[in-house]
């Protein structure tokens, strides 16, 4: 399916079902894709942070891409994360994405080697030149330790092959500014702006952002789709009610652990409790077990209730 | 060549000669290895930060490992950097290192996904279990955004397969503490402790650290070997004279650029000026050109003079 | 005027008019207070970050407090910033605030000495014990380098004398979480939660936060008061229109400089252009002059349009 | 006593004896000054970080300055910390220092308001203009969240009234660079460079730094004085032996607690165990009690043994 311009709605940053740490569980991947499409999501983004992309080996990433393409079958646009420390391997993944019928690739920039803004801009432009597919940027400073500055986004948004940005900084003001500087300014009226944290999706969409790339839509896709529609329509009563449910879910499922891995361990464990996949993570993270798993199970029961 | 226990002296964090961004220049790699061995270095560490390891694709890393093994021919111990966001690809590289006759592998821990200390410890132990070769730790918080805590080092130093640590934090006090806590305490009397920044090597070795993994030894290996010997012997007059030359070189060659990439761009450009390799870097960094290259050339002329 | 529980609406973090760096311009202080009250604001907060509180000497702070109390004359609640590295001087300021008829004091915690959460909690409790007035917390991690954790707020919110928190982290999710954990949970149903950045006020208030402590209300108080009312009422059309104006103002006035001081230099220069005070700042900041001042002047002309 | 140019040797960053949190214990202050002078230190620095300067109220700081001046009686140069968020109060303290017969004042720059390098340089120049005494800079990025860049030091070192810098960054390479850029370059041949962390003093002095401002010299002044002399003379055997004792002391006394306050709580508790002062700290820190105090007491007994 070709990429809507701009892309609007809920894009699921898909969990990667694993049968062993680092090994993709391909049947479960197909099932999970069917689950979120049935819930009404407007796109699927594989191999992002929620999908543990950078933690998977090159071969596992290729298998994941091929299977996701086959399973999605063009029902919704497929975006493929190609964030990698090595430029050449990122390009290999972009070609695999094209072969699988994906609509776009997504890059958070390089990791490991720290980059200044001009180096980050050069990376993105070069990647756009080498990629057979359109490119989304992914602002993820907690993991890449660099933020796409507003000036950098304005500059790369002039490259037609670069089509949008997902922001996971948690700073909604950054998106308010990008809306002004990139979209409304006329620099690139069709540039897509999406927000990562689901806890901020309603307000961002209400004020002009195009949609959300929200992890919780792996679990309960309809909740996020409904909230997106309420926000886009400016239905305040519905927004308040559904936003409350999203915050409740977030507080129950993403803060059980004691480290920065709480989100990822929590959402995968929750998906396992829902029967969507096995509770297996790639290194460096370990799945919740014992008391932590029980807490997630109890919360899932409460949320389903 | 088997790994001396502990490893002492100067280990060159080898630059990776490239014929195009991301493509290893294998003949130049052989020449560079001969150059540093002729200068008396006690070991070679490929695919570290100075070697742009994480910026190279998996296939290029494999070629680099194989060629380095063939070129070193057991004259000095060969250490291979396997720092990677994906555990499984790190293990692939460890096996390639063994096949090439390397003495050990080196890991800075995972990149991209942030880890807490217990997760970092688990990563190292698991890697030690999966690696066919002994493992060195590489404390590199400026790039990995995590520091191996003293408690973490004490814990992993109890794993026989984990044999040492290179510290590039620039905090010599950290090494003074590790010497106490790991080596002199008897936890692991033969654990190797090496220092990264060459500007701090003399003082660290004088006070008990086993050696330096110093980038400048790519260029002028004998200078660093001589300073190591002076420091180990406690020859203060020589230490002061040679340390001054090391600081002079560092200030001339590593601070020409304006970003964090100054060190890497500077040292590679300097090596090119010395005829050791071509002035080509892998993304995300770009080689010095124009005025910056001219400044490096002038400094190299002054240092040679 | 006693403190409404909870405090709702727009509280102006008042600029401190100066006649020389560090010297309060008392008549202009009175005029500015009249200006914002005429614009309908619901409270005044002096000696915060926007008021350059910590940059003023102890004697200047006392004069500012006395004059603000005399000028406000109980028309709106007066809050007084007492953030200080020295606990004892913070308490001196709290007593000065009481004498001036203030309704509450505000602390961002200590500066200079870094504190862990238990130390921050102890500071707040001890301050509540020593202060003759109710205490607001002020989460300002960009300046204090510590964030009040959710657990810390839950703990101190059990102290009756601690009545609310202003968050200037820019992370709206933090406030969504505090609303849940402190207010809706029943821990402290009347705890006031206010948001600092005006660019996020509409969405925060729409979703339950009590109001905004917004610098721009020094300049155009009615704009912020109107936006607050639209957000509280859930009037989406008005919210979108007024939020757009707030973002426009923010982008014009707060990003002219090149350092972190852009906000403070910009807003003070803008107030000077509006004739509200002289363009004088306390050290360490210097007022905009030349091209920067001209840009602010042009933007003020456009905004007044 | 006038300031030696450059100042060489051990300067004790004096603990401030308190009789209650925030209240100076003046008799104990006199005793402590006699103690360190008897141990041979070359100078005394009051109201620094170790002296809890910024945590004391303005009035307490004034009393401390007056009493220290009276107690030192010109036997060694007295330096007075005037680090303060408010420029005007820093100047008040500088005048108090002059009245007390101090030789110089010391500033870490402003706290609370974040500054860019040009703002930091302007602060220092302005302070030099307003201070009746010579000014030392104090590089303390862990507390001020700004580092004096090399370029900034080169610039302010051209101001005759600014006479030296104490570095507490823990990055010895920074001092190696400043020695080159400021002293050996001829920019300011008599500029004093001192190192804060005692664990790094020997190596810094061996390689050209003028001395150490080392907290441990409150406890055992002769140990640090002896190590300074060994390092200045290049006596390697003595350096190794005394450095080992310094590291041992540091590990025993400064890492008992669990927060960043471990150093300050530990050294004050140790001084109390030695009978030099009462175990009282100013907010935001609390003294060690119970098991923590017992551990310090046991370590003091072992060190004395």
Short mmCIF file of C-alpha atoms in Angstrom, two decimals, chain C residues 120-289:
data_model
loop_
_atom_site.label_atom_id
_atom_site.label_comp_id
_atom_site.label_asym_id
_atom_site.label_seq_id
_atom_site.Cartn_x
_atom_site.Cartn_y
_atom_site.Cartn_z
CA UNK C 120 14.90 16.85 48.40
CA UNK C 121 11.90 15.56 50.32
CA UNK C 122 13.60 16.40 53.64
CA UNK C 123 14.36 19.92 52.41
CA UNK C 124 10.71 20.50 51.49
CA UNK C 125 9.34 19.13 54.73
CA UNK C 126 11.81 21.13 56.77
CA UNK C 127 10.96 24.26 54.82
CA UNK C 128 7.26 23.65 55.35
CA UNK C 129 7.97 23.43 59.06
CA UNK C 130 9.93 26.67 59.12
CA UNK C 131 7.78 28.73 56.77
CA UNK C 132 4.96 30.85 58.17
CA UNK C 133 3.15 30.48 54.82
CA UNK C 134 1.95 27.55 52.70
CA UNK C 135 4.54 26.18 50.30
CA UNK C 136 4.35 25.48 46.57
CA UNK C 137 6.88 23.20 44.93
CA UNK C 138 8.43 24.24 41.66
CA UNK C 139 9.74 21.48 39.41
CA UNK C 140 12.48 23.13 37.36
CA UNK C 141 15.02 20.47 36.40
CA UNK C 142 16.73 22.63 33.75
CA UNK C 143 17.92 24.96 36.53
CA UNK C 144 18.02 22.81 39.67
CA UNK C 145 19.21 19.63 37.93
CA UNK C 146 16.84 17.53 39.95
CA UNK C 147 13.27 16.48 39.20
CA UNK C 148 10.69 15.95 41.93
CA UNK C 149 9.90 12.28 41.37
CA UNK C 150 6.27 11.21 41.43
CA UNK C 151 6.93 9.30 44.65
CA UNK C 152 8.49 12.40 46.22
CA UNK C 153 5.46 14.54 45.33
CA UNK C 154 3.09 11.90 46.69
CA UNK C 155 5.07 11.91 49.93
CA UNK C 156 5.29 15.67 50.44
CA UNK C 157 1.68 16.17 49.35
CA UNK C 158 0.72 14.49 52.62
CA UNK C 159 2.12 17.54 54.42
CA UNK C 160 -0.82 19.97 54.73
CA UNK C 161 1.41 23.03 54.50
CA UNK C 162 2.60 21.97 51.05
CA UNK C 163 -0.25 22.94 48.78
CA UNK C 164 0.73 22.53 45.17
CA UNK C 165 3.33 22.18 42.44
CA UNK C 166 4.26 24.12 39.37
CA UNK C 167 5.92 22.04 36.68
CA UNK C 168 8.29 23.63 34.22
CA UNK C 169 9.84 20.43 32.88
CA UNK C 170 7.94 20.65 29.59
CA UNK C 171 6.89 17.01 30.05
CA UNK C 172 3.08 17.18 30.16
CA UNK C 173 2.99 13.48 30.88
CA UNK C 174 4.51 14.23 34.27
CA UNK C 175 1.46 16.35 35.10
CA UNK C 176 -0.94 13.75 33.71
CA UNK C 177 0.72 11.33 36.11
CA UNK C 178 0.63 13.69 39.11
CA UNK C 179 -3.05 14.39 38.52
CA UNK C 180 -3.66 10.67 38.84
CA UNK C 181 -1.25 9.93 41.66
CA UNK C 182 -1.91 12.91 43.90
CA UNK C 183 -5.29 14.46 43.09
CA UNK C 184 -7.59 11.82 41.64
CA UNK C 185 -6.11 9.09 43.84
CA UNK C 186 -7.42 10.90 46.88
CA UNK C 187 -3.95 11.35 48.39
CA UNK C 188 -4.60 15.07 48.33
CA UNK C 189 -7.71 16.01 46.34
CA UNK C 190 -7.11 19.76 46.72
CA UNK C 191 -3.44 19.78 45.67
CA UNK C 192 -2.88 22.45 43.03
CA UNK C 193 -1.06 21.50 39.83
CA UNK C 194 0.07 24.30 37.52
CA UNK C 195 2.07 24.22 34.29
CA UNK C 196 4.92 26.57 33.51
CA UNK C 197 5.44 26.58 29.73
CA UNK C 198 2.64 28.63 28.17
CA UNK C 199 2.97 26.62 24.95
CA UNK C 200 1.51 23.63 26.80
CA UNK C 201 -1.02 25.36 29.02
CA UNK C 202 -4.14 24.81 26.89
CA UNK C 203 -3.75 21.06 26.58
CA UNK C 204 -2.74 20.67 30.23
CA UNK C 205 -5.78 22.60 31.47
CA UNK C 206 -8.10 20.82 29.02
CA UNK C 207 -7.00 17.53 30.58
CA UNK C 208 -7.31 18.59 34.21
CA UNK C 209 -4.39 20.75 35.30
CA UNK C 210 -5.53 23.76 37.36
CA UNK C 211 -3.82 26.54 35.50
CA UNK C 212 -0.70 28.09 34.08
CA UNK C 213 2.21 30.10 35.48
CA UNK C 214 2.99 31.63 32.12
CA UNK C 215 5.61 34.26 31.45
CA UNK C 216 3.80 35.74 28.47
CA UNK C 217 1.06 36.96 30.79
CA UNK C 218 3.45 39.73 31.83
CA UNK C 219 3.08 41.11 28.33
CA UNK C 220 -0.45 40.26 27.21
CA UNK C 221 -2.29 38.97 30.26
CA UNK C 222 -5.70 38.81 28.62
CA UNK C 223 -4.54 36.39 25.93
CA UNK C 224 -3.52 33.83 28.53
CA UNK C 225 -6.58 34.39 30.68
CA UNK C 226 -8.80 33.86 27.64
CA UNK C 227 -6.96 30.72 26.64
CA UNK C 228 -7.22 29.39 30.17
CA UNK C 229 -10.99 29.90 30.16
CA UNK C 230 -11.35 28.28 26.73
CA UNK C 231 -9.34 25.28 27.87
CA UNK C 232 -11.20 24.90 31.16
CA UNK C 233 -14.51 25.09 29.25
CA UNK C 234 -13.35 22.69 26.53
CA UNK C 235 -14.08 25.16 23.74
CA UNK C 236 -11.95 23.55 21.03
CA UNK C 237 -12.33 26.20 18.37
CA UNK C 238 -11.21 28.96 20.72
CA UNK C 239 -8.43 26.79 22.12
CA UNK C 240 -7.00 26.19 18.66
CA UNK C 241 -7.13 29.88 17.72
CA UNK C 242 -5.65 31.22 20.95
CA UNK C 243 -3.08 28.43 21.26
CA UNK C 244 -1.87 29.38 17.80
CA UNK C 245 -1.37 32.94 18.96
CA UNK C 246 0.54 31.78 22.03
CA UNK C 247 2.84 29.62 19.91
CA UNK C 248 3.36 32.50 17.50
CA UNK C 249 4.30 34.84 20.36
CA UNK C 250 6.60 32.25 21.88
CA UNK C 251 8.45 31.65 18.63
CA UNK C 252 8.85 35.37 17.99
CA UNK C 253 9.97 36.50 21.43
CA UNK C 254 11.73 33.64 23.16
CA UNK C 255 14.19 32.37 20.55
CA UNK C 256 16.00 35.46 19.35
CA UNK C 257 19.23 34.85 21.28
CA UNK C 258 21.66 32.00 20.92
CA UNK C 259 21.96 30.77 24.50
CA UNK C 260 19.71 29.32 27.16
CA UNK C 261 19.05 32.88 28.28
CA UNK C 262 16.97 33.58 25.14
CA UNK C 263 13.68 33.29 26.99
CA UNK C 264 14.61 35.64 29.81
CA UNK C 265 16.41 38.19 27.65
CA UNK C 266 13.57 38.09 25.13
CA UNK C 267 10.68 38.52 27.49
CA UNK C 268 12.36 41.36 29.37
CA UNK C 269 13.25 43.13 26.15
CA UNK C 270 9.67 42.67 24.94
CA UNK C 271 8.31 44.15 28.16
CA UNK C 272 10.64 47.10 27.68
CA UNK C 273 9.33 47.55 24.13
CA UNK C 274 5.81 47.59 25.57
CA UNK C 275 6.89 50.32 28.00
CA UNK C 276 6.35 48.19 31.07
CA UNK C 277 9.90 48.38 32.42
CA UNK C 278 13.51 49.14 31.50
CA UNK C 279 15.54 46.62 29.51
CA UNK C 280 17.86 45.76 32.40
CA UNK C 281 18.75 42.28 33.67
CA UNK C 282 20.64 41.08 36.71
CA UNK C 283 23.91 39.21 36.18
CA UNK C 284 24.63 36.63 34.81
CA UNK C 285 22.48 37.74 31.89
CA UNK C 286 22.84 40.78 29.69
CA UNK C 287 19.98 42.58 27.96
CA UNK C 288 19.46 42.34 24.22
CA UNK C 289 20.89 45.28 22.34
#
